[in-house]
Tab-separated table of N, CA and C in Angstrom:
chain	number	residue	atom	x	y	z
A	1	PHE	N	19.270	-0.424	-7.747
A	1	PHE	CA	18.108	-1.095	-8.305
A	1	PHE	C	16.812	-0.354	-8.008
A	2	LEU	N	16.774	0.428	-6.938
A	2	LEU	CA	15.557	1.135	-6.553
A	2	LEU	C	15.061	2.092	-7.643
A	3	PRO	N	15.924	2.926	-8.236
A	3	PRO	CA	15.422	3.809	-9.295
A	3	PRO	C	14.782	3.041	-10.459
A	4	THR	N	15.335	1.883	-10.764
A	4	THR	CA	14.777	1.073	-11.857
A	4	THR	C	13.395	0.550	-11.492
A	5	LEU	N	13.233	0.042	-10.279
A	5	LEU	CA	11.922	-0.445	-9.852
A	5	LEU	C	10.883	0.670	-9.864
A	6	LEU	N	11.266	1.831	-9.359
A	6	LEU	CA	10.339	2.968	-9.324
A	6	LEU	C	9.942	3.399	-10.732
A	7	GLU	N	10.908	3.437	-11.632
A	7	GLU	CA	10.617	3.791	-13.020
A	7	GLU	C	9.689	2.758	-13.657
A	8	ASN	N	9.950	1.472	-13.382
A	8	ASN	CA	9.111	0.407	-13.945
A	8	ASN	C	7.645	0.580	-13.548
A	9	VAL	N	7.402	1.013	-12.326
A	9	VAL	CA	6.033	1.172	-11.839
A	9	VAL	C	5.390	2.422	-12.436
A	10	ARG	N	6.117	3.499	-12.502
A	10	ARG	CA	5.538	4.800	-12.863
A	10	ARG	C	5.467	5.068	-14.362
A	11	ASP	N	6.402	4.542	-15.119
A	11	ASP	CA	6.490	4.873	-16.540
A	11	ASP	C	5.462	4.062	-17.341
A	12	PRO	N	4.574	4.754	-18.059
A	12	PRO	CA	3.524	4.033	-18.799
A	12	PRO	C	4.038	3.164	-19.936
A	13	GLN	N	5.290	3.342	-20.346
A	13	GLN	CA	5.807	2.550	-21.468
A	13	GLN	C	6.067	1.087	-21.092
A	14	TYR	N	6.166	0.797	-19.785
A	14	TYR	CA	6.469	-0.572	-19.378
A	14	TYR	C	5.201	-1.411	-19.324
A	15	PRO	N	5.302	-2.663	-19.744
A	15	PRO	CA	4.106	-3.522	-19.755
A	15	PRO	C	3.641	-3.875	-18.334
A	16	GLU	N	2.421	-4.321	-18.260
A	16	GLU	CA	1.782	-4.654	-16.989
A	16	GLU	C	2.585	-5.655	-16.171
A	17	LEU	N	3.130	-6.680	-16.818
A	17	LEU	CA	3.888	-7.695	-16.074
A	17	LEU	C	5.153	-7.128	-15.438
A	18	VAL	N	5.773	-6.145	-16.061
A	18	VAL	CA	6.947	-5.495	-15.477
A	18	VAL	C	6.515	-4.699	-14.238
A	19	LYS	N	5.388	-4.029	-14.338
A	19	LYS	CA	4.861	-3.269	-13.198
A	19	LYS	C	4.533	-4.212	-12.033
A	20	ILE	N	3.894	-5.320	-12.347
A	20	ILE	CA	3.530	-6.292	-11.317
A	20	ILE	C	4.792	-6.833	-10.633
A	21	SER	N	5.770	-7.239	-11.407
A	21	SER	CA	7.007	-7.778	-10.834
A	21	SER	C	7.735	-6.731	-9.991
A	22	SER	N	7.744	-5.505	-10.453
A	22	SER	CA	8.419	-4.429	-9.725
A	22	SER	C	7.710	-4.111	-8.416
A	23	LEU	N	6.384	-4.099	-8.436
A	23	LEU	CA	5.627	-3.856	-7.208
A	23	LEU	C	5.822	-4.994	-6.211
A	24	GLU	N	5.823	-6.227	-6.696
A	24	GLU	CA	6.081	-7.358	-5.803
A	24	GLU	C	7.458	-7.211	-5.155
A	25	CYS	N	8.443	-6.858	-5.950
A	25	CYS	CA	9.797	-6.698	-5.439
A	25	CYS	C	9.850	-5.574	-4.402
A	26	LEU	N	9.211	-4.444	-4.678
A	26	LEU	CA	9.191	-3.340	-3.716
A	26	LEU	C	8.551	-3.768	-2.404
A	27	GLY	N	7.435	-4.477	-2.484
A	27	GLY	CA	6.753	-4.938	-1.269
A	27	GLY	C	7.615	-5.874	-0.447
A	28	TYR	N	8.273	-6.811	-1.119
A	28	TYR	CA	9.140	-7.748	-0.401
A	28	TYR	C	10.367	-7.046	0.177
A	29	CYS	N	10.916	-6.093	-0.563
A	29	CYS	CA	12.065	-5.333	-0.045
A	29	CYS	C	11.676	-4.563	1.215
A	30	CYS	N	10.527	-3.906	1.179
A	30	CYS	CA	10.059	-3.156	2.350
A	30	CYS	C	9.856	-4.091	3.539
A	31	GLU	N	9.249	-5.238	3.276
A	31	GLU	CA	9.013	-6.201	4.352
A	31	GLU	C	10.333	-6.690	4.944
A	32	ARG	N	11.276	-6.991	4.095
A	32	ARG	CA	12.572	-7.494	4.562
A	32	ARG	C	13.329	-6.427	5.359
A	33	ILE	N	13.305	-5.200	4.862
A	33	ILE	CA	13.962	-4.092	5.560
A	33	ILE	C	13.366	-3.931	6.950
A	34	SER	N	12.045	-4.021	7.028
A	34	SER	CA	11.357	-3.880	8.310
A	34	SER	C	11.720	-5.014	9.259
A	35	LEU	N	11.696	-6.238	8.762
A	35	LEU	CA	11.991	-7.398	9.611
A	35	LEU	C	13.435	-7.401	10.109
A	36	GLN	N	14.334	-6.898	9.292
A	36	GLN	CA	15.750	-6.881	9.668
A	36	GLN	C	16.114	-5.660	10.504
A	37	GLY	N	15.213	-4.671	10.547
A	37	GLY	CA	15.494	-3.460	11.306
A	37	GLY	C	16.510	-2.551	10.633
A	38	TRP	N	16.694	-2.724	9.327
A	38	TRP	CA	17.650	-1.902	8.596
A	38	TRP	C	17.123	-0.484	8.463
A	39	GLN	N	18.015	0.459	8.344
A	39	GLN	CA	17.659	1.862	8.171
A	39	GLN	C	17.756	2.239	6.697
A	40	VAL	N	16.760	2.979	6.236
A	40	VAL	CA	16.718	3.458	4.862
A	40	VAL	C	16.407	4.945	4.934
A	41	SER	N	16.943	5.704	4.019
A	41	SER	CA	16.711	7.147	4.042
A	41	SER	C	15.215	7.442	3.898
A	42	GLU	N	14.816	8.573	4.451
A	42	GLU	CA	13.412	8.983	4.358
A	42	GLU	C	12.996	9.162	2.903
A	43	GLN	N	13.891	9.678	2.090
A	43	GLN	CA	13.595	9.879	0.670
A	43	GLN	C	13.334	8.538	-0.025
A	44	ALA	N	14.170	7.548	0.247
A	44	ALA	CA	13.978	6.227	-0.362
A	44	ALA	C	12.679	5.592	0.124
A	45	THR	N	12.419	5.710	1.416
A	45	THR	CA	11.173	5.177	1.976
A	45	THR	C	9.966	5.815	1.301
A	46	ASP	N	9.975	7.136	1.222
A	46	ASP	CA	8.856	7.854	0.609
A	46	ASP	C	8.678	7.460	-0.854
A	47	SER	N	9.784	7.342	-1.584
A	47	SER	CA	9.704	6.965	-2.999
A	47	SER	C	9.098	5.582	-3.178
A	48	MET	N	9.521	4.648	-2.341
A	48	MET	CA	9.004	3.285	-2.440
A	48	MET	C	7.510	3.246	-2.125
A	49	LEU	N	7.119	3.900	-1.038
A	49	LEU	CA	5.706	3.886	-0.647
A	49	LEU	C	4.840	4.639	-1.656
A	50	ASN	N	5.351	5.744	-2.181
A	50	ASN	CA	4.577	6.490	-3.188
A	50	ASN	C	4.352	5.655	-4.441
A	51	ALA	N	5.356	4.916	-4.860
A	51	ALA	CA	5.189	4.060	-6.039
A	51	ALA	C	4.167	2.962	-5.776
A	52	ILE	N	4.209	2.393	-4.588
A	52	ILE	CA	3.254	1.339	-4.243
A	52	ILE	C	1.835	1.901	-4.183
A	53	VAL	N	1.674	3.041	-3.516
A	53	VAL	CA	0.343	3.658	-3.421
A	53	VAL	C	-0.155	4.050	-4.814
A	54	ASP	N	0.735	4.548	-5.658
A	54	ASP	CA	0.361	4.884	-7.033
A	54	ASP	C	-0.143	3.644	-7.776
A	55	GLY	N	0.441	2.494	-7.488
A	55	GLY	CA	0.019	1.256	-8.143
A	55	GLY	C	-1.391	0.824	-7.778
A	56	ILE	N	-1.905	1.303	-6.661
A	56	ILE	CA	-3.263	0.937	-6.231
A	56	ILE	C	-4.317	1.840	-6.859
A	57	SER	N	-3.914	2.931	-7.466
A	57	SER	CA	-4.888	3.919	-7.942
A	57	SER	C	-5.877	3.298	-8.932
A	58	PRO	N	-7.110	3.814	-8.936
A	58	PRO	CA	-8.179	3.227	-9.762
A	58	PRO	C	-7.907	3.239	-11.266
A	59	ASN	N	-6.986	4.069	-11.725
A	59	ASN	CA	-6.698	4.102	-13.162
A	59	ASN	C	-5.745	2.993	-13.603
A	60	ARG	N	-5.298	2.184	-12.660
A	60	ARG	CA	-4.408	1.055	-12.968
A	60	ARG	C	-5.231	-0.199	-13.255
A	61	PRO	N	-4.690	-1.112	-14.057
A	61	PRO	CA	-5.387	-2.384	-14.293
A	61	PRO	C	-5.515	-3.175	-12.978
A	62	ASP	N	-6.564	-3.956	-12.880
A	62	ASP	CA	-6.829	-4.698	-11.641
A	62	ASP	C	-5.672	-5.595	-11.197
A	63	PRO	N	-4.990	-6.316	-12.081
A	63	PRO	CA	-3.871	-7.136	-11.595
A	63	PRO	C	-2.763	-6.292	-10.943
A	64	VAL	N	-2.525	-5.107	-11.465
A	64	VAL	CA	-1.525	-4.204	-10.880
A	64	VAL	C	-2.023	-3.710	-9.526
A	65	ARG	N	-3.293	-3.345	-9.454
A	65	ARG	CA	-3.870	-2.863	-8.193
A	65	ARG	C	-3.782	-3.927	-7.100
A	66	LYS	N	-4.085	-5.162	-7.463
A	66	LYS	CA	-4.031	-6.245	-6.472
A	66	LYS	C	-2.618	-6.413	-5.928
A	67	VAL	N	-1.644	-6.477	-6.811
A	67	VAL	CA	-0.259	-6.661	-6.384
A	67	VAL	C	0.217	-5.451	-5.576
A	68	ALA	N	-0.206	-4.265	-5.962
A	68	ALA	CA	0.173	-3.061	-5.208
A	68	ALA	C	-0.431	-3.086	-3.807
A	69	ALA	N	-1.668	-3.548	-3.690
A	69	ALA	CA	-2.303	-3.644	-2.367
A	69	ALA	C	-1.564	-4.656	-1.486
A	70	VAL	N	-1.142	-5.764	-2.067
A	70	VAL	CA	-0.360	-6.753	-1.317
A	70	VAL	C	1.002	-6.161	-0.936
A	71	ALA	N	1.626	-5.441	-1.863
A	71	ALA	CA	2.917	-4.807	-1.581
A	71	ALA	C	2.781	-3.781	-0.458
A	72	LEU	N	1.678	-3.045	-0.465
A	72	LEU	CA	1.464	-2.066	0.601
A	72	LEU	C	1.292	-2.776	1.941
A	73	ARG	N	0.521	-3.851	1.951
A	73	ARG	CA	0.374	-4.629	3.184
A	73	ARG	C	1.738	-5.102	3.685
A	74	ASN	N	2.574	-5.593	2.775
A	74	ASN	CA	3.903	-6.071	3.150
A	74	ASN	C	4.811	-4.955	3.648
A	75	SER	N	4.546	-3.737	3.212
A	75	SER	CA	5.431	-2.623	3.555
A	75	SER	C	4.991	-1.845	4.789
A	76	LEU	N	3.892	-2.217	5.399
A	76	LEU	CA	3.347	-1.399	6.494
A	76	LEU	C	4.260	-1.334	7.717
A	77	GLY	N	4.980	-2.379	8.025
A	77	GLY	CA	5.926	-2.316	9.129
A	77	GLY	C	7.064	-1.347	8.837
A	78	PHE	N	7.388	-1.233	7.578
A	78	PHE	CA	8.426	-0.339	7.074
A	78	PHE	C	7.961	1.119	7.093
A	79	ALA	N	6.653	1.328	7.119
A	79	ALA	CA	6.062	2.664	6.957
A	79	ALA	C	5.757	3.361	8.272
A	80	GLU	N	6.376	2.952	9.346
A	80	GLU	CA	6.039	3.489	10.667
A	80	GLU	C	6.157	5.009	10.719
A	81	LYS	N	7.247	5.558	10.237
A	81	LYS	CA	7.422	7.018	10.260
A	81	LYS	C	6.403	7.702	9.367
A	82	ASN	N	6.053	7.066	8.269
A	82	ASN	CA	5.055	7.641	7.364
A	82	ASN	C	3.674	7.656	7.997
A	83	MET	N	3.378	6.647	8.787
A	83	MET	CA	2.070	6.597	9.449
A	83	MET	C	1.968	7.636	10.562
A	84	GLU	N	3.090	8.190	10.991
A	84	GLU	CA	3.087	9.256	11.990
A	84	GLU	C	2.658	10.593	11.382
A	85	LYS	N	2.794	10.722	10.079
A	85	LYS	CA	2.467	11.970	9.377
A	85	LYS	C	1.035	11.869	8.860
A	86	PRO	N	0.146	12.744	9.342
A	86	PRO	CA	-1.275	12.632	8.976
A	86	PRO	C	-1.541	12.582	7.469
A	87	GLU	N	-0.844	13.378	6.684
A	87	GLU	CA	-1.115	13.394	5.241
A	87	GLU	C	-0.683	12.090	4.584
A	88	GLU	N	0.384	11.490	5.076
A	88	GLU	CA	0.837	10.225	4.503
A	88	GLU	C	-0.032	9.061	4.975
A	89	CYS	N	-0.437	9.108	6.216
A	89	CYS	CA	-1.364	8.103	6.736
A	89	CYS	C	-2.674	8.154	5.939
A	90	THR	N	-3.138	9.366	5.673
A	90	THR	CA	-4.366	9.537	4.897
A	90	THR	C	-4.213	8.977	3.490
A	91	ALA	N	-3.070	9.224	2.841
A	91	ALA	CA	-2.853	8.698	1.487
A	91	ALA	C	-2.896	7.172	1.478
A	92	ILE	N	-2.277	6.558	2.471
A	92	ILE	CA	-2.272	5.094	2.564
A	92	ILE	C	-3.687	4.575	2.813
A	93	MET	N	-4.376	5.177	3.778
A	93	MET	CA	-5.733	4.723	4.103
A	93	MET	C	-6.694	4.938	2.937
A	94	LYS	N	-6.627	6.092	2.295
A	94	LYS	CA	-7.523	6.358	1.160
A	94	LYS	C	-7.281	5.379	0.022
A	95	SER	N	-6.011	5.065	-0.236
A	95	SER	CA	-5.732	4.136	-1.337
A	95	SER	C	-6.301	2.753	-1.036
A	96	LEU	N	-6.154	2.297	0.192
A	96	LEU	CA	-6.712	0.992	0.551
A	96	LEU	C	-8.234	1.012	0.568
A	97	MET	N	-8.821	2.049	1.136
A	97	MET	CA	-10.289	2.117	1.190
A	97	MET	C	-10.882	2.229	-0.211
A	98	GLU	N	-10.253	2.977	-1.095
A	98	GLU	CA	-10.715	3.086	-2.477
A	98	GLU	C	-10.653	1.725	-3.165
A	99	ALA	N	-9.590	0.983	-2.907
A	99	ALA	CA	-9.430	-0.329	-3.544
A	99	ALA	C	-10.482	-1.331	-3.076
A	100	THR	N	-11.075	-1.121	-1.896
A	100	THR	CA	-12.139	-2.029	-1.446
A	100	THR	C	-13.395	-1.890	-2.300
A	101	ARG	N	-13.465	-0.856	-3.101
A	101	ARG	CA	-14.632	-0.628	-3.977
A	101	ARG	C	-14.412	-1.163	-5.393
A	102	SER	N	-13.295	-1.806	-5.621
A	102	SER	CA	-12.983	-2.342	-6.943
A	102	SER	C	-14.016	-3.390	-7.354
A	103	ALA	N	-14.243	-3.481	-8.645
A	103	ALA	CA	-15.127	-4.531	-9.159
A	103	ALA	C	-14.458	-5.906	-9.066
A	104	ASP	N	-13.138	-5.921	-9.016
A	104	ASP	CA	-12.387	-7.175	-8.962
A	104	ASP	C	-12.302	-7.668	-7.512
A	105	PRO	N	-12.839	-8.853	-7.230
A	105	PRO	CA	-12.804	-9.349	-5.852
A	105	PRO	C	-11.385	-9.562	-5.320
A	106	ASN	N	-10.430	-9.871	-6.192
A	106	ASN	CA	-9.049	-10.061	-5.741
A	106	ASN	C	-8.437	-8.756	-5.242
A	107	VAL	N	-8.774	-7.654	-5.884
A	107	VAL	CA	-8.306	-6.342	-5.435
A	107	VAL	C	-8.947	-6.011	-4.090
A	108	ARG	N	-10.240	-6.272	-3.979
A	108	ARG	CA	-10.943	-5.985	-2.715
A	108	ARG	C	-10.354	-6.799	-1.563
A	109	ILE	N	-10.105	-8.067	-1.788
A	109	ILE	CA	-9.531	-8.923	-0.738
A	109	ILE	C	-8.166	-8.402	-0.309
A	110	ALA	N	-7.311	-8.073	-1.280
A	110	ALA	CA	-5.972	-7.563	-0.957
A	110	ALA	C	-6.069	-6.242	-0.195
A	111	ALA	N	-7.020	-5.395	-0.579
A	111	ALA	CA	-7.194	-4.108	0.107
A	111	ALA	C	-7.662	-4.319	1.546
A	112	TYR	N	-8.618	-5.207	1.748
A	112	TYR	CA	-9.072	-5.490	3.120
A	112	TYR	C	-7.956	-6.126	3.957
A	113	ASP	N	-7.154	-6.981	3.344
A	113	ASP	CA	-6.003	-7.543	4.061
A	113	ASP	C	-5.062	-6.426	4.511
A	114	GLY	N	-4.859	-5.446	3.635
A	114	GLY	CA	-4.030	-4.301	3.980
A	114	GLY	C	-4.611	-3.497	5.121
A	115	ILE	N	-5.916	-3.293	5.090
A	115	ILE	CA	-6.583	-2.547	6.164
A	115	ILE	C	-6.441	-3.292	7.489
A	116	VAL	N	-6.606	-4.596	7.451
A	116	VAL	CA	-6.443	-5.390	8.675
A	116	VAL	C	-5.032	-5.194	9.232
A	117	GLN	N	-4.037	-5.221	8.371
A	117	GLN	CA	-2.654	-5.044	8.829
A	117	GLN	C	-2.436	-3.637	9.391
A	118	VAL	N	-3.035	-2.631	8.774
A	118	VAL	CA	-2.941	-1.260	9.301
A	118	VAL	C	-3.534	-1.218	10.702
A	119	VAL	N	-4.692	-1.834	10.886
A	119	VAL	CA	-5.349	-1.830	12.198
A	119	VAL	C	-4.477	-2.553	13.228
A	120	ILE	N	-3.889	-3.663	12.845
A	120	ILE	CA	-3.029	-4.409	13.769
A	120	ILE	C	-1.832	-3.553	14.199
A	121	LEU	N	-1.218	-2.878	13.248
A	121	LEU	CA	0.021	-2.146	13.538
A	121	LEU	C	-0.194	-0.729	14.070
A	122	TYR	N	-1.280	-0.075	13.615
A	122	TYR	CA	-1.415	1.360	13.870
A	122	TYR	C	-2.794	1.755	14.395
A	123	TYR	N	-3.399	0.899	15.147
A	123	TYR	CA	-4.754	1.153	15.641
A	123	TYR	C	-4.878	2.522	16.301
A	124	ASN	N	-3.892	2.911	17.073
A	124	ASN	CA	-3.959	4.177	17.803
A	124	ASN	C	-3.921	5.402	16.888
A	125	LYS	N	-3.633	5.231	15.618
A	125	LYS	CA	-3.585	6.346	14.675
A	125	LYS	C	-4.817	6.402	13.767
A	126	LEU	N	-5.797	5.581	14.029
A	126	LEU	CA	-6.906	5.422	13.082
A	126	LEU	C	-8.226	6.044	13.529
A	127	GLN	N	-8.228	6.795	14.580
A	127	GLN	CA	-9.489	7.327	15.097
A	127	GLN	C	-10.299	8.055	14.024
A	128	GLU	N	-9.655	8.887	13.234
A	128	GLU	CA	-10.391	9.659	12.236
A	128	GLU	C	-10.945	8.797	11.095
A	129	TYR	N	-10.496	7.568	10.990
A	129	TYR	CA	-10.954	6.675	9.916
A	129	TYR	C	-11.999	5.672	10.380
A	130	MET	N	-12.299	5.653	11.665
A	130	MET	CA	-13.171	4.618	12.215
A	130	MET	C	-14.562	4.615	11.591
A	131	THR	N	-15.137	5.776	11.362
A	131	THR	CA	-16.466	5.820	10.747
A	131	THR	C	-16.411	5.232	9.342
A	132	SER	N	-15.414	5.615	8.570
A	132	SER	CA	-15.278	5.081	7.205
A	132	SER	C	-15.024	3.579	7.222
A	133	LEU	N	-14.179	3.130	8.145
A	133	LEU	CA	-13.905	1.694	8.240
A	133	LEU	C	-15.155	0.919	8.648
A	134	TYR	N	-15.930	1.493	9.552
A	134	TYR	CA	-17.191	0.862	9.964
A	134	TYR	C	-18.139	0.752	8.761
A	135	GLN	N	-18.260	1.838	8.000
A	135	GLN	CA	-19.148	1.830	6.836
A	135	GLN	C	-18.686	0.826	5.788
A	136	LEU	N	-17.381	0.759	5.557
A	136	LEU	CA	-16.855	-0.221	4.598
A	136	LEU	C	-17.168	-1.645	5.059
A	137	THR	N	-16.964	-1.883	6.338
A	137	THR	CA	-17.183	-3.222	6.879
A	137	THR	C	-18.643	-3.623	6.781
A	138	THR	N	-19.545	-2.737	7.211
A	138	THR	CA	-20.958	-3.093	7.181
A	138	THR	C	-21.488	-3.214	5.758
A	139	SER	N	-20.993	-2.389	4.841
A	139	SER	CA	-21.460	-2.512	3.459
A	139	SER	C	-20.957	-3.809	2.828
A	140	THR	N	-19.801	-4.261	3.235
A	140	THR	CA	-19.269	-5.528	2.716
A	140	THR	C	-20.066	-6.705	3.248
A	141	ILE	N	-20.422	-6.635	4.530
A	141	ILE	CA	-21.190	-7.717	5.140
A	141	ILE	C	-22.581	-7.799	4.538
A	142	ASN	N	-23.173	-6.646	4.289
A	142	ASN	CA	-24.533	-6.621	3.714
A	142	ASN	C	-24.460	-6.957	2.265
């Protein structure tokens, strides 16, 4: 089922609702895998996270971005090995920080929820992002 979900998210021929449902499913699968402590191949993990991060990109419709941000939040426990790799950690952080600038408040809320979860789980890996996180936080408050 994984190849089908990944195709549903990435292939432009599929309608928005299929993308949303597929991203929700990916997020829940990642969360369940993490909670159960199941092992998944690095390739499968990377494919799932890449599809979710792709769903948050600014060229996606806001409903897709919101669901992708929620899916990413749900998958963060699953992404432990990915957060150990600086380039992958950066991709996750950049996608969430970019989504906080969305015009859609639902996307922004989901992105901030994701950032909160990253901080809870991976605070010790976030030193290089602290200035950006501070700026995002203060600009939101103001």
